[in-house]
XYZ file of C-alpha atoms in Angstrom:
213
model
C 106.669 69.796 98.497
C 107.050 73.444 99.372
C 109.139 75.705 97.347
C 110.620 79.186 97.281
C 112.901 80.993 95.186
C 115.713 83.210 96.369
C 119.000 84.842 94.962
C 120.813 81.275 95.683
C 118.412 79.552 94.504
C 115.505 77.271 94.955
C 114.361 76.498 98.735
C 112.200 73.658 100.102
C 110.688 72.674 103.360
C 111.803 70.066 104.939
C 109.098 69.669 107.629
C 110.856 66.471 109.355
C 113.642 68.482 110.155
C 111.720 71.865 110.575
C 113.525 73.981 108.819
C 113.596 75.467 104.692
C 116.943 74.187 102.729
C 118.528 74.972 99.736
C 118.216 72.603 97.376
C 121.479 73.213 95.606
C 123.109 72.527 98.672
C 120.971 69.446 99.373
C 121.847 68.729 95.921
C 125.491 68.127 96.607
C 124.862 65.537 99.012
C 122.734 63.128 96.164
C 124.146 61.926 93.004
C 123.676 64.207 89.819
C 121.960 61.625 88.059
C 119.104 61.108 90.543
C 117.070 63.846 87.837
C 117.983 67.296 89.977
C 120.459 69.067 88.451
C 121.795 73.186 88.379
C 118.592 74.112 86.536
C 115.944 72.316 88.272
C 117.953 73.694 91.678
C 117.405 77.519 90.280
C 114.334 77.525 88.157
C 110.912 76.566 89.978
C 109.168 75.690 85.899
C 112.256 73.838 85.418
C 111.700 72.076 88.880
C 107.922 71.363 87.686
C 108.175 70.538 84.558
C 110.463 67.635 85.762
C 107.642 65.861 87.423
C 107.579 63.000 89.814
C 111.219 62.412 88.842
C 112.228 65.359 89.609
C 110.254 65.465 93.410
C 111.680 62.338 93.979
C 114.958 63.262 93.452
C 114.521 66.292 95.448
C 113.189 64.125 98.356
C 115.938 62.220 98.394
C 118.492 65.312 98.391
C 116.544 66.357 101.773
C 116.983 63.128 103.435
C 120.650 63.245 102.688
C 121.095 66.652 103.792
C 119.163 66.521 106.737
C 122.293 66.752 109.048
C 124.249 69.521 107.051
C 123.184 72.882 109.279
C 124.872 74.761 106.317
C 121.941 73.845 103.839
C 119.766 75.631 105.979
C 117.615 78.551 104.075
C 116.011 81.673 105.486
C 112.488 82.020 103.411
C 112.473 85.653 104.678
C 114.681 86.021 101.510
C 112.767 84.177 98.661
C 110.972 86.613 96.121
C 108.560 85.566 93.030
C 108.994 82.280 92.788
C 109.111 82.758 88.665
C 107.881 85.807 86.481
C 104.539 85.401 84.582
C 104.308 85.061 81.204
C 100.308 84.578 81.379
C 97.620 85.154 84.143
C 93.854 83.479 84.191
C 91.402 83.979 86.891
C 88.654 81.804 87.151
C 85.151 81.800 88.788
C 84.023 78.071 88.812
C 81.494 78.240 91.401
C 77.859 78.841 91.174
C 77.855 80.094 94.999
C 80.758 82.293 94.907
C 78.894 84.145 91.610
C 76.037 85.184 93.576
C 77.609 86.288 96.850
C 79.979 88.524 95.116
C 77.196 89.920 92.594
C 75.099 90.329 96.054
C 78.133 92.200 97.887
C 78.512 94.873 94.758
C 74.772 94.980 95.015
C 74.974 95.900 98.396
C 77.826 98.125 98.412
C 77.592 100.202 95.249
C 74.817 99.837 93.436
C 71.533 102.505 94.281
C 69.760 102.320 97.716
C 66.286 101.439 95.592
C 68.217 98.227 93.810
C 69.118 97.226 97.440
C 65.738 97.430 99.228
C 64.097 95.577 95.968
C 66.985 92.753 95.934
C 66.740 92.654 100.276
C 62.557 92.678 100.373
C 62.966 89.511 97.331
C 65.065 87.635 98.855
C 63.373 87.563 102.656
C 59.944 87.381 101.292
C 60.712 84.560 98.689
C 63.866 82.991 100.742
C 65.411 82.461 96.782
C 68.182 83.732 94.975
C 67.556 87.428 93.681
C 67.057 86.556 89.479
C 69.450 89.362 88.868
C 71.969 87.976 90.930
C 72.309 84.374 89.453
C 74.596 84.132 86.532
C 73.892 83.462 82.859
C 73.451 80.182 81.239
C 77.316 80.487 79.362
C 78.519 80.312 82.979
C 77.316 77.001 83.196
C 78.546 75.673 79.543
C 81.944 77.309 79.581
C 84.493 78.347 82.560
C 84.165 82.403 83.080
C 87.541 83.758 83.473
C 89.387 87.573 82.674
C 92.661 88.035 81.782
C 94.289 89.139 84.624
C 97.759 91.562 84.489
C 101.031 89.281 84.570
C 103.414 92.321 85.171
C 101.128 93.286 88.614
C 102.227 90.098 90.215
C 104.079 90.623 93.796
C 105.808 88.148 96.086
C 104.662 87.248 99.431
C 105.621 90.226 101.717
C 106.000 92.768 99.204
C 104.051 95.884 99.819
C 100.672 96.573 97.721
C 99.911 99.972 96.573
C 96.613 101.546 96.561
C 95.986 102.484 93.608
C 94.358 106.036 93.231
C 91.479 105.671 91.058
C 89.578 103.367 93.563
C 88.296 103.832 97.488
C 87.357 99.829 97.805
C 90.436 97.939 97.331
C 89.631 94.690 98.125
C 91.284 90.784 98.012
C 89.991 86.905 97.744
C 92.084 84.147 98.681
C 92.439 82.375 95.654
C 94.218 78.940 94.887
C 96.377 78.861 91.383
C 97.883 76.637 89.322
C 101.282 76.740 87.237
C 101.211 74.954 84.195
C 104.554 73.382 83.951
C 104.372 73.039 79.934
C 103.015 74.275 76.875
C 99.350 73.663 76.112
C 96.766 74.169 73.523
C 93.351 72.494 72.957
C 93.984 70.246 75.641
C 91.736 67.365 76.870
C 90.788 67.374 80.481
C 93.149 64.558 81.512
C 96.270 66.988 79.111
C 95.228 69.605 80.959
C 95.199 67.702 84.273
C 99.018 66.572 83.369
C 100.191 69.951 82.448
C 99.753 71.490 85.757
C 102.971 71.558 87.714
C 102.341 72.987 90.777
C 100.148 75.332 92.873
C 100.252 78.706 94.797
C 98.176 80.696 97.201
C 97.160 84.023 95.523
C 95.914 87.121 97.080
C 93.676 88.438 93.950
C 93.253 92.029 94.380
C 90.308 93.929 93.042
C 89.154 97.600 92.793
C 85.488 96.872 93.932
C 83.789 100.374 93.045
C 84.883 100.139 90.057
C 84.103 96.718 89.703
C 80.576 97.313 90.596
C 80.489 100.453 87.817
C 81.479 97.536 84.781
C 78.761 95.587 86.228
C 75.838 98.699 85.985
């Protein structure tokens, strides 16, 4: 289920009748004890940490408001769906390490570095050495702690920030963990996440390249 979060409130798509609706409104038309009350209609954690019950009863409140036109939302209002208390980015994947070491390579480091990486990799049709990452990358997830506070909502403008010339993005998938969680197992961990987002992860690539040297 698709959700945004505006001024009145939570909205969801409701892609059988093509439109976004507002689930307190949708809310009104299903009984209160079907799991979705005033905060899980206004808080998107509070939505997700309510689980399947929760997205059932939300389901249902769609289906019964299907025919009210007055539960009808505009997403052109909805903002941050919540505020961050936390923010980890991730690089899981062997491939996507070596392209992006590659592009800094290319872009920033010294013409000589270039040449040498370009002339290894034609001749030998392998990986550049340099390029591949260490072995913790393989025994641990590699992640930075990203800035909470910098987080914008979809159509919100992004600044350029002065100190860089190569602002850059990646399309990134995320994960909201709906609960508290601490030396989790893999299927805790699994359970804990309540939801997911598309996130534009914005990065200052000259400088990035500079940490890297």
């Amino acid at each position: 289920m698709l959700l945004r979060s505006t001024p009145g409130g939570l909205i969801a798509r409701d892609d059988e009748a093509d439109r976004w609706t507002s689930l307190p409104a949708a809310a009104a038309h299903a009984p209160a004890s079907e799991g979705l009350g005033e905060t899980e209609t206004h808080d998107v954690l509070a939505f997700l940490a309510g689980g399947e019950t929760t997205r059932t009863a939300a389901a249902a409140a769609l289906d019964a408001a299907r025919e009210d036109a007055g539960a009808a939302a505009d997403p052109a209002s909805a903002g941050l769906p919540f505020r961050p208390r936390s923010l980890r980015a991730f690089m899981l994947f062997e491939s996507h390490a070596i392209a992006s070491a590659r592009m800094l390579v290319k872009h920033f480091f010294p013409a000589p570095v270039v040449r040498v990486m370009e002339t290894y990799e034609r001749v030998t049709r392998r990986t550049f050495p340099p390029l591949k990452p260490k072995k913790a990358f393989y025994e641990r997830p590699e992640l930075y702690v990203a800035n909470h506070t910098a987080v914008l909502a979809d159509g919100e403008p992004m600044w350029w920030p002065s100190h860089t010339r190569a602002l850059d993005f990646e399309l990134e998938l995320a994960f909201v963990l709906a609960r508290p969680l601490a030396d989790a197992t893999p299927e805790e961990a699994a359970t804990a996440i309540g939801g997911w987002l598309v996130l534009n992860d914005w990065s200052a690539r000259d400088v990035q390249a500079q940490d890297a040297r």
